[in-house]
């Protein structure tokens, strides 16, 4: 009477039962609604009506546009939405819809085009889950995030504006806009940092001005010292040259004084020898005078003899006259003897006259020689004094030569030290100029910052430059005059 079911029928029934069980589970957990291809609502389940707040009579037969805003329902995007479904395209997304009374609802839904056995599209089924609470939380978080981003953008823009002013060197700018509570610390810290930077840069500016002023004074003093050192080096160089010449001159003078000492000593010896010769000459003249006196006495004797002979010849003549012829020969002899006696007397007179004159001349010569001897003795004394003086002069000249050699060595050492000092001063001057340049650059760098007040930079005080006296030089190197040393008070400032 009953036929037994085939395995295919049993499988189909089993599949249908399973499908009905699945659909039952879906209808229990999800909102389900079916649409015609033009969007007309066919039916919906209780979950859908509960979620949207409508009753079946308020929904069935109405269009899908009931659940969207009028603007979206009239848009091309909405028309494209249904065109895709009519092409059989499956769609799954999060959708914003309107429930009853215009209440906003968010659905996580899928639109599923349905095909019959012949493959013809005949309706669309929508499965949806109400995610409004979750979405509202997301929107709240998004709104909070947007507000946070907006506050962050505001804080970043205000800070960027302040940093831009800072980048231009304006240290007077402060962030005065009201920051959100989360960024108030950023505002306070930035303003505090700028305030501290302003104070530091103000101090640096003041220090820079002081450094510039100090370096100006140092540079001025270094320039003055450099010029003075150069002039002193030149003066010492000329002084050393002049001292070399003076030393050579004094050395020659010492040598000349030594030679003069020898010459004077020789002259003293010659004068003493001349004195001895004069003494011998005086003695010889005395002997000559004594001999002349003796000769005069002899001549006197001869004169007396001639006188006596003349008397005898005269007596002999008288006697011969008395004798007559006998005495004539004797008379001749007596006459001749008388004549000879007369001639002898005359010769004796002449000799006596000559001896008298010679004696007078010898006496005069003795006096002159005596005076000459006295003069020579005085000359010997003076020459002795001159010898002593020349000896002292030679010793002094030697001492001066030694002293000047030492002074010359000291001056040459001072010249070398002064040259070294000049090189060091030149390096110091270059360093001071470099420091001044760096101070100027620092001041220029500080000028890029606006500190809200005019920085007063004191002008460097220029010290008066002491001008050393020039060395007056003549054509001859030996005639150079040494430059007087600068006053001590001119160097105390250094």
Short mmCIF file of C-alpha atoms in Angstrom, two decimals:
data_model
loop_
_atom_site.label_atom_id
_atom_site.label_comp_id
_atom_site.label_asym_id
_atom_site.label_seq_id
_atom_site.Cartn_x
_atom_site.Cartn_y
_atom_site.Cartn_z
CA UNK A 1 0.00 0.00 0.00
CA UNK A 2 2.83 2.51 0.84
CA UNK A 3 5.96 2.73 -1.21
CA UNK A 4 9.37 2.90 0.43
CA UNK A 5 11.27 6.28 -0.02
CA UNK A 6 14.39 6.29 -2.10
CA UNK A 7 17.77 7.34 -0.84
CA UNK A 8 17.63 10.51 -3.01
CA UNK A 9 14.34 11.52 -1.54
CA UNK A 10 15.67 10.94 1.93
CA UNK A 11 18.77 13.01 1.16
CA UNK A 12 16.65 15.82 -0.26
CA UNK A 13 14.39 15.82 2.72
CA UNK A 14 17.40 15.82 4.99
CA UNK A 15 18.92 18.75 3.13
CA UNK A 16 15.64 20.66 3.24
CA UNK A 17 15.33 20.02 6.95
CA UNK A 18 18.90 21.20 7.49
CA UNK A 19 18.26 24.30 5.40
CA UNK A 20 15.07 25.05 7.34
CA UNK A 21 17.01 24.61 10.60
CA UNK A 22 19.68 27.05 9.35
CA UNK A 23 17.09 29.59 8.26
CA UNK A 24 15.36 29.20 11.61
CA UNK A 25 18.60 29.92 13.37
CA UNK A 26 19.24 32.92 11.10
CA UNK A 27 15.74 34.30 11.73
CA UNK A 28 16.29 33.94 15.46
CA UNK A 29 19.62 35.77 15.47
CA UNK A 30 19.30 38.25 12.63
CA UNK A 31 16.86 40.67 11.07
CA UNK A 32 15.66 39.38 7.70
CA UNK A 33 13.77 41.26 4.99
CA UNK A 34 12.93 40.40 1.41
CA UNK A 35 12.64 42.88 -1.52
CA UNK A 36 11.33 42.83 -5.05
CA UNK A 37 13.93 43.76 -7.64
CA UNK A 38 12.55 47.32 -7.65
CA UNK A 39 13.01 47.64 -3.90
CA UNK A 40 9.42 46.88 -2.86
CA UNK A 41 9.28 45.19 0.52
CA UNK A 42 7.84 41.69 0.39
CA UNK A 43 8.13 40.67 4.04
CA UNK A 44 10.40 40.84 7.09
CA UNK A 45 10.87 38.87 10.30
CA UNK A 46 10.21 39.93 13.86
CA UNK A 47 13.82 40.84 14.53
CA UNK A 48 13.68 43.34 11.66
CA UNK A 49 10.40 44.88 12.87
CA UNK A 50 11.78 45.10 16.40
CA UNK A 51 15.00 46.75 15.25
CA UNK A 52 13.31 49.25 12.94
CA UNK A 53 10.25 49.93 15.17
CA UNK A 54 7.75 49.28 12.39
CA UNK A 55 4.79 46.90 12.18
CA UNK A 56 4.29 44.67 9.11
CA UNK A 57 1.44 46.81 7.84
CA UNK A 58 3.70 49.86 7.90
CA UNK A 59 6.40 48.16 5.89
CA UNK A 60 5.04 45.56 3.47
CA UNK A 61 4.46 47.02 0.02
CA UNK A 62 6.58 50.09 0.72
CA UNK A 63 9.86 50.88 -0.99
CA UNK A 64 13.31 50.33 0.49
CA UNK A 65 13.85 54.11 0.36
CA UNK A 66 11.66 54.21 3.49
CA UNK A 67 14.78 53.31 5.45
CA UNK A 68 17.20 55.93 4.01
CA UNK A 69 17.41 59.70 4.11
CA UNK A 70 15.63 61.59 1.33
CA UNK A 71 18.90 62.97 0.02
CA UNK A 72 20.53 59.56 -0.19
CA UNK A 73 17.33 58.05 -1.69
CA UNK A 74 17.49 60.61 -4.51
CA UNK A 75 21.20 60.23 -5.13
CA UNK A 76 23.00 58.45 -7.95
CA UNK A 77 24.80 56.36 -5.38
CA UNK A 78 21.46 54.86 -4.22
CA UNK A 79 20.38 54.16 -7.78
CA UNK A 80 23.74 52.47 -8.46
CA UNK A 81 23.18 50.43 -5.31
CA UNK A 82 20.02 48.84 -6.76
CA UNK A 83 21.50 48.51 -10.21
CA UNK A 84 24.24 46.31 -8.76
CA UNK A 85 21.69 44.17 -6.95
CA UNK A 86 19.67 43.81 -10.17
CA UNK A 87 22.88 42.63 -11.84
CA UNK A 88 23.03 39.89 -9.23
CA UNK A 89 25.97 41.36 -7.31
CA UNK A 90 26.30 40.37 -3.69
CA UNK A 91 26.82 43.29 -1.28
CA UNK A 92 28.04 43.23 2.29
CA UNK A 93 28.83 46.33 4.35
CA UNK A 94 27.94 48.54 7.25
CA UNK A 95 24.88 50.60 6.36
CA UNK A 96 23.33 53.71 7.85
CA UNK A 97 19.56 53.49 7.89
CA UNK A 98 16.56 55.28 9.44
CA UNK A 99 14.19 53.49 11.79
CA UNK A 100 10.72 54.66 12.59
CA UNK A 101 10.49 58.28 13.61
CA UNK A 102 13.78 59.09 11.86
CA UNK A 103 15.85 57.31 14.44
CA UNK A 104 19.33 56.46 13.25
CA UNK A 105 20.23 52.83 13.12
CA UNK A 106 23.41 51.10 11.94
CA UNK A 107 23.15 47.63 10.38
CA UNK A 108 25.87 45.15 9.51
CA UNK A 109 24.08 43.58 6.57
CA UNK A 110 24.35 41.52 3.40
CA UNK A 111 22.13 41.93 0.33
CA UNK A 112 21.76 38.57 -1.37
CA UNK A 113 20.25 38.39 -4.90
CA UNK A 114 18.15 35.16 -5.22
CA UNK A 115 17.89 33.07 -8.40
CA UNK A 116 15.22 30.43 -9.31
CA UNK A 117 15.93 26.98 -10.76
CA UNK A 118 16.29 28.47 -14.17
CA UNK A 119 18.87 30.98 -12.93
CA UNK A 120 16.59 33.93 -13.16
CA UNK A 121 16.94 36.69 -10.53
CA UNK A 122 13.62 37.20 -8.82
CA UNK A 123 14.19 38.80 -5.38
CA UNK A 124 16.77 40.12 -2.86
CA UNK A 125 17.06 38.92 0.74
CA UNK A 126 18.81 41.04 3.33
CA UNK A 127 20.32 39.63 6.48
CA UNK A 128 21.21 42.29 9.07
CA UNK A 129 22.50 42.72 12.59
CA UNK A 130 21.84 45.83 14.65
CA UNK A 131 25.28 47.36 15.45
CA UNK A 132 23.94 50.77 16.42
CA UNK A 133 25.33 50.68 19.97
CA UNK A 134 28.72 49.60 18.74
CA UNK A 135 28.68 52.15 15.95
CA UNK A 136 27.60 54.93 18.27
CA UNK A 137 30.47 54.01 20.54
CA UNK A 138 32.77 54.07 17.50
CA UNK A 139 31.34 57.41 16.46
CA UNK A 140 31.76 58.70 19.99
CA UNK A 141 35.34 57.51 19.99
CA UNK A 142 35.80 58.96 16.52
CA UNK A 143 34.29 62.24 17.66
CA UNK A 144 36.53 62.21 20.69
CA UNK A 145 39.46 61.32 18.49
CA UNK A 146 38.51 64.06 16.05
CA UNK A 147 38.21 66.52 18.92
CA UNK A 148 41.56 65.30 20.26
CA UNK A 149 43.06 65.65 16.79
CA UNK A 150 41.56 69.09 16.50
CA UNK A 151 42.96 70.05 19.89
CA UNK A 152 46.28 68.49 18.92
CA UNK A 153 46.30 70.37 15.62
CA UNK A 154 45.48 73.58 17.49
CA UNK A 155 48.30 72.97 19.99
CA UNK A 156 50.71 71.96 17.23
CA UNK A 157 49.84 74.98 15.10
CA UNK A 158 50.15 77.36 18.06
CA UNK A 159 53.45 75.73 19.05
CA UNK A 160 54.65 75.79 15.42
CA UNK A 161 53.79 79.49 15.24
CA UNK A 162 55.76 80.10 18.43
CA UNK A 163 58.64 78.00 17.10
CA UNK A 164 58.58 79.96 13.85
CA UNK A 165 58.89 83.20 15.84
CA UNK A 166 61.68 81.58 17.84
CA UNK A 167 63.37 80.47 14.62
CA UNK A 168 63.36 84.14 13.56
CA UNK A 169 65.09 85.02 16.83
CA UNK A 170 62.07 86.53 18.58
CA UNK A 171 62.43 85.64 22.25
CA UNK A 172 59.62 87.98 23.32
CA UNK A 173 56.84 85.81 21.89
CA UNK A 174 54.77 83.75 24.31
CA UNK A 175 51.90 81.31 23.67
CA UNK A 176 48.85 83.14 25.01
CA UNK A 177 46.15 80.99 23.35
CA UNK A 178 44.16 78.79 25.72
CA UNK A 179 45.34 75.21 25.32
CA UNK A 180 43.20 72.17 26.15
CA UNK A 181 43.88 70.64 29.50
CA UNK A 182 46.00 67.87 27.96
CA UNK A 183 48.34 70.48 26.36
CA UNK A 184 48.46 73.09 29.11
CA UNK A 185 51.74 71.62 30.33
CA UNK A 186 53.19 71.92 26.81
CA UNK A 187 52.17 75.60 26.75
CA UNK A 188 53.56 76.23 30.24
CA UNK A 189 56.80 74.36 29.52
CA UNK A 190 57.31 76.17 26.19
CA UNK A 191 56.71 79.59 27.75
CA UNK A 192 58.99 78.69 30.68
CA UNK A 193 61.68 77.46 28.29
CA UNK A 194 61.44 80.63 26.20
CA UNK A 195 61.56 82.72 29.36
CA UNK A 196 64.70 80.93 30.54
CA UNK A 197 66.19 81.15 27.05
CA UNK A 198 65.34 84.85 27.01
CA UNK A 199 67.08 85.34 30.35
CA UNK A 200 70.09 83.32 29.22
CA UNK A 201 70.36 85.12 25.88
CA UNK A 202 69.96 88.47 27.65
CA UNK A 203 72.84 87.51 29.92
CA UNK A 204 74.80 86.32 26.90
CA UNK A 205 74.03 89.59 25.11
CA UNK A 206 75.23 91.62 28.09
CA UNK A 207 78.30 89.38 28.37
CA UNK A 208 78.83 89.70 24.62
CA UNK A 209 78.76 93.47 24.90
CA UNK A 210 81.20 93.32 27.79
CA UNK A 211 83.41 90.89 25.87
CA UNK A 212 83.31 93.14 22.82
CA UNK A 213 84.21 96.13 24.96
CA UNK A 214 86.95 94.18 26.72
CA UNK A 215 88.34 92.77 23.50
CA UNK A 216 88.30 96.30 22.09
CA UNK A 217 90.44 97.47 24.99
CA UNK A 218 92.65 94.39 24.73
CA UNK A 219 93.04 94.89 20.99
CA UNK A 220 93.83 98.57 21.45
CA UNK A 221 96.32 97.81 24.21
CA UNK A 222 97.82 94.96 22.18
CA UNK A 223 98.18 97.27 19.16
CA UNK A 224 99.83 99.92 21.32
CA UNK A 225 102.07 97.33 22.94
CA UNK A 226 102.91 95.88 19.53
CA UNK A 227 103.87 99.30 18.18
CA UNK A 228 105.89 100.08 21.29
CA UNK A 229 107.58 96.71 21.22
CA UNK A 230 108.44 97.14 17.56
CA UNK A 231 109.84 100.59 18.22
CA UNK A 232 111.69 99.34 21.28
CA UNK A 233 113.09 96.47 19.23
CA UNK A 234 114.21 98.93 16.55
CA UNK A 235 115.69 101.22 19.21
CA UNK A 236 117.48 98.33 20.88
CA UNK A 237 118.77 97.17 17.52
CA UNK A 238 120.17 100.62 16.78
CA UNK A 239 121.42 100.87 20.38
CA UNK A 240 123.17 97.52 19.99
CA UNK A 241 124.73 98.72 16.73
CA UNK A 242 125.80 102.01 18.35
CA UNK A 243 127.20 100.14 21.35
CA UNK A 244 129.10 97.85 19.00
CA UNK A 245 130.68 100.90 17.43
CA UNK A 246 131.32 102.54 20.83
CA UNK A 247 132.80 99.29 22.11
CA UNK A 248 135.09 99.10 19.09
CA UNK A 249 136.05 102.77 19.60
CA UNK A 250 136.72 102.28 23.31
CA UNK A 251 138.70 99.16 22.51
CA UNK A 252 140.80 101.16 20.07
CA UNK A 253 141.11 103.93 22.66
CA UNK A 254 142.28 101.39 25.24
CA UNK A 255 144.79 100.02 22.77
CA UNK A 256 145.91 103.59 21.93
CA UNK A 257 146.16 104.42 25.64
CA UNK A 258 148.24 101.31 26.14
CA UNK A 259 150.50 102.32 23.26
CA UNK A 260 150.63 105.88 24.62
CA UNK A 261 151.59 104.42 27.98
CA UNK A 262 154.48 102.65 26.32
CA UNK A 263 155.48 105.78 24.40
CA UNK A 264 155.27 107.94 27.53
CA UNK A 265 157.26 105.36 29.45
CA UNK A 266 159.88 105.42 26.72
CA UNK A 267 159.79 109.24 26.74
CA UNK A 268 160.24 109.18 30.50
CA UNK A 269 163.26 106.91 30.09
CA UNK A 270 164.66 109.18 27.38
CA UNK A 271 164.06 112.25 29.55
CA UNK A 272 165.78 110.61 32.48
CA UNK A 273 168.66 109.62 30.18
CA UNK A 274 168.78 113.21 28.84
CA UNK A 275 168.94 114.46 32.42
CA UNK A 276 171.90 112.20 33.05
CA UNK A 277 173.55 113.46 29.84
CA UNK A 278 172.92 117.05 30.89
CA UNK A 279 174.39 116.27 34.31
CA UNK A 280 177.43 114.83 32.58
CA UNK A 281 177.56 117.88 30.29
CA UNK A 282 177.41 120.20 33.32
CA UNK A 283 180.25 118.26 34.90
CA UNK A 284 182.23 118.39 31.66
CA UNK A 285 181.56 122.10 31.32
CA UNK A 286 182.76 122.54 34.86
CA UNK A 287 185.91 120.70 34.01
CA UNK A 288 186.28 122.84 30.84
CA UNK A 289 185.80 125.96 32.93
CA UNK A 290 188.43 124.72 35.39
CA UNK A 291 190.79 123.91 32.50
CA UNK A 292 190.13 127.36 30.99
CA UNK A 293 190.96 128.94 34.33
CA UNK A 294 194.19 126.96 34.49
CA UNK A 295 195.01 127.91 30.91
CA UNK A 296 194.29 131.52 31.76
CA UNK A 297 196.66 131.24 34.65
CA UNK A 298 199.28 129.62 32.41
CA UNK A 299 198.76 132.35 29.83
CA UNK A 300 199.27 134.86 32.62
CA UNK A 301 202.50 133.14 33.50
CA UNK A 302 203.51 133.20 29.85
CA UNK A 303 202.62 136.90 29.68
CA UNK A 304 204.76 137.56 32.72
CA UNK A 305 207.56 135.50 31.19
CA UNK A 306 207.24 137.53 27.97
CA UNK A 307 207.27 140.73 30.01
CA UNK A 308 210.33 139.57 31.90
CA UNK A 309 211.95 138.44 28.68
CA UNK A 310 211.19 141.82 27.14
CA UNK A 311 212.80 143.50 30.16
CA UNK A 312 215.77 141.18 29.88
CA UNK A 313 216.03 141.85 26.14
CA UNK A 314 215.81 145.56 26.84
CA UNK A 315 218.56 145.28 29.46
CA UNK A 316 220.56 143.11 27.08
CA UNK A 317 220.24 145.80 24.40
CA UNK A 318 221.35 148.46 26.81
CA UNK A 319 224.26 146.35 27.78
CA UNK A 320 225.11 145.56 24.15
CA UNK A 321 225.07 149.24 23.37
CA UNK A 322 227.38 149.79 26.13
CA UNK A 323 229.68 147.08 24.83
CA UNK A 324 229.98 148.66 21.46
CA UNK A 325 231.14 146.54 18.59
CA UNK A 326 231.63 143.66 20.89
CA UNK A 327 228.13 143.67 21.94
CA UNK A 328 226.59 144.34 18.48
CA UNK A 329 225.79 140.70 17.84
CA UNK A 330 224.41 140.33 21.26
CA UNK A 331 222.30 143.41 20.67
CA UNK A 332 220.85 141.81 17.57
CA UNK A 333 220.03 138.74 19.55
CA UNK A 334 218.59 140.81 22.31
CA UNK A 335 216.53 142.73 19.76
CA UNK A 336 215.21 139.50 18.32
CA UNK A 337 214.50 138.14 21.80
CA UNK A 338 212.74 141.38 22.59
CA UNK A 339 210.69 141.14 19.43
CA UNK A 340 209.89 137.53 20.22
CA UNK A 341 208.96 138.49 23.74
CA UNK A 342 206.67 141.21 22.42
CA UNK A 343 205.08 138.79 20.05
CA UNK A 344 204.71 136.29 22.85
CA UNK A 345 203.16 138.94 25.03
CA UNK A 346 200.76 139.91 22.25
CA UNK A 347 199.92 136.25 21.64
CA UNK A 348 199.47 135.72 25.35
CA UNK A 349 197.13 138.74 25.46
CA UNK A 350 195.14 137.37 22.55
CA UNK A 351 195.07 133.94 24.11
CA UNK A 352 194.04 135.45 27.39
CA UNK A 353 191.30 137.41 25.68
CA UNK A 354 190.12 134.29 23.89
CA UNK A 355 190.30 132.26 27.07
CA UNK A 356 188.47 134.99 28.95
CA UNK A 357 185.75 135.03 26.28
CA UNK A 358 185.73 131.23 26.23
CA UNK A 359 185.54 131.16 29.99
CA UNK A 360 182.63 133.58 29.89
CA UNK A 361 180.93 131.47 27.21
CA UNK A 362 181.67 128.30 29.15
CA UNK A 363 180.22 129.92 32.26
CA UNK A 364 177.17 130.96 30.24
CA UNK A 365 177.00 127.42 28.81
CA UNK A 366 177.30 125.98 32.29
CA UNK A 367 174.41 128.19 33.41
CA UNK A 368 172.35 127.21 30.37
CA UNK A 369 173.21 123.56 30.82
CA UNK A 370 172.27 123.86 34.48
CA UNK A 371 168.99 125.48 33.56
CA UNK A 372 168.53 122.80 30.90
CA UNK A 373 169.19 120.13 33.51
CA UNK A 374 166.69 121.76 35.85
CA UNK A 375 164.16 121.94 33.03
CA UNK A 376 164.84 118.32 32.14
CA UNK A 377 164.34 117.32 35.79
CA UNK A 378 161.00 119.14 35.77
CA UNK A 379 160.19 117.49 32.42
CA UNK A 380 161.11 114.11 33.86
CA UNK A 381 158.76 114.82 36.80
CA UNK A 382 155.96 115.90 34.49
CA UNK A 383 156.61 112.97 32.22
CA UNK A 384 156.40 110.71 35.29
CA UNK A 385 153.06 112.31 36.20
CA UNK A 386 151.92 111.95 32.58
CA UNK A 387 153.06 108.34 32.66
CA UNK A 388 151.00 107.73 35.79
CA UNK A 389 147.97 109.48 34.26
CA UNK A 390 148.33 107.62 31.00
CA UNK A 391 148.64 104.37 32.97
CA UNK A 392 145.44 105.19 34.86
CA UNK A 393 143.74 106.20 31.59
CA UNK A 394 144.85 102.95 29.99
CA UNK A 395 143.54 100.96 32.97
CA UNK A 396 140.26 102.90 32.94
CA UNK A 397 139.94 102.48 29.19
CA UNK A 398 140.52 98.75 29.59
CA UNK A 399 137.92 98.58 32.33
CA UNK A 400 135.53 100.62 30.17
CA UNK A 401 136.18 98.29 27.25
CA UNK A 402 135.40 95.27 29.43
CA UNK A 403 132.33 97.00 30.90
CA UNK A 404 131.10 98.07 27.47
CA UNK A 405 131.64 94.55 26.17
CA UNK A 406 129.45 93.26 29.01
CA UNK A 407 126.89 96.02 28.34
CA UNK A 408 127.02 95.17 24.65
CA UNK A 409 126.41 91.49 25.44
CA UNK A 410 123.51 92.45 27.72
CA UNK A 411 122.07 94.78 25.06
CA UNK A 412 122.35 92.03 22.43
CA UNK A 413 120.60 89.63 24.82
CA UNK A 414 117.93 92.29 25.44
CA UNK A 415 117.64 92.76 21.68
CA UNK A 416 117.07 89.03 21.19
CA UNK A 417 114.55 88.94 24.06
CA UNK A 418 112.85 92.03 22.66
CA UNK A 419 112.66 90.38 19.23
CA UNK A 420 111.13 87.32 20.87
CA UNK A 421 108.78 89.56 22.84
CA UNK A 422 107.88 91.34 19.61
CA UNK A 423 107.03 87.99 18.02
CA UNK A 424 104.98 87.02 21.07
CA UNK A 425 103.27 90.41 21.08
CA UNK A 426 102.50 89.97 17.40
CA UNK A 427 100.94 86.59 18.15
CA UNK A 428 99.05 88.10 21.09
CA UNK A 429 97.88 90.95 18.87
CA UNK A 430 96.70 88.48 16.23
CA UNK A 431 94.94 86.46 18.94
CA UNK A 432 93.32 89.61 20.36
CA UNK A 433 92.14 90.61 16.88
CA UNK A 434 90.77 87.10 16.33
CA UNK A 435 89.05 87.31 19.74
CA UNK A 436 87.64 90.70 18.79
CA UNK A 437 86.40 89.27 15.49
CA UNK A 438 84.79 86.35 17.31
CA UNK A 439 83.24 88.78 19.81
CA UNK A 440 81.88 90.82 16.88
CA UNK A 441 80.50 87.66 15.30
CA UNK A 442 78.99 86.68 18.65
CA UNK A 443 77.43 90.11 18.95
CA UNK A 444 76.17 89.81 15.37
CA UNK A 445 74.71 86.41 16.20
CA UNK A 446 73.08 87.84 19.32
CA UNK A 447 71.64 90.68 17.24
CA UNK A 448 69.47 88.08 15.49
CA UNK A 449 67.51 87.59 18.71
CA UNK A 450 64.81 90.03 19.71
CA UNK A 451 65.06 90.39 23.48
CA UNK A 452 62.50 93.16 23.92
CA UNK A 453 65.09 95.70 25.08
CA UNK A 454 67.89 97.68 23.52
CA UNK A 455 71.24 96.16 24.42
CA UNK A 456 73.67 98.83 25.50
CA UNK A 457 77.17 97.86 24.44
CA UNK A 458 79.83 100.10 26.01
CA UNK A 459 82.37 101.56 23.66
CA UNK A 460 85.91 100.31 24.25
CA UNK A 461 88.05 102.87 26.03
CA UNK A 462 91.02 103.80 23.93
CA UNK A 463 94.15 104.26 25.97
CA UNK A 464 96.53 107.01 24.88
CA UNK A 465 99.37 105.64 22.87
CA UNK A 466 102.80 106.54 24.23
CA UNK A 467 104.94 107.66 21.30
CA UNK A 468 108.59 106.72 21.82
CA UNK A 469 111.26 109.27 20.92
CA UNK A 470 112.94 108.79 17.59
CA UNK A 471 116.64 108.03 17.22
CA UNK A 472 118.44 110.92 15.59
CA UNK A 473 120.90 109.43 13.11
CA UNK A 474 123.60 111.28 11.23
CA UNK A 475 125.47 110.18 8.14
CA UNK A 476 128.22 108.48 10.13
CA UNK A 477 127.18 105.48 12.16
CA UNK A 478 129.43 106.50 15.01
CA UNK A 479 127.58 109.77 15.44
CA UNK A 480 124.23 108.13 16.33
CA UNK A 481 122.58 109.33 19.48
CA UNK A 482 120.93 106.76 21.65
CA UNK A 483 117.21 107.11 22.22
CA UNK A 484 116.33 107.82 25.88
CA UNK A 485 114.34 105.09 27.60
CA UNK A 486 110.56 105.72 27.88
CA UNK A 487 109.27 106.92 31.23
CA UNK A 488 108.46 104.11 33.60
CA UNK A 489 104.90 105.35 34.14
CA UNK A 490 104.18 104.90 30.43
CA UNK A 491 104.62 101.17 30.84
CA UNK A 492 102.88 100.72 34.19
CA UNK A 493 99.55 100.37 32.43
CA UNK A 494 100.80 97.16 30.87
#
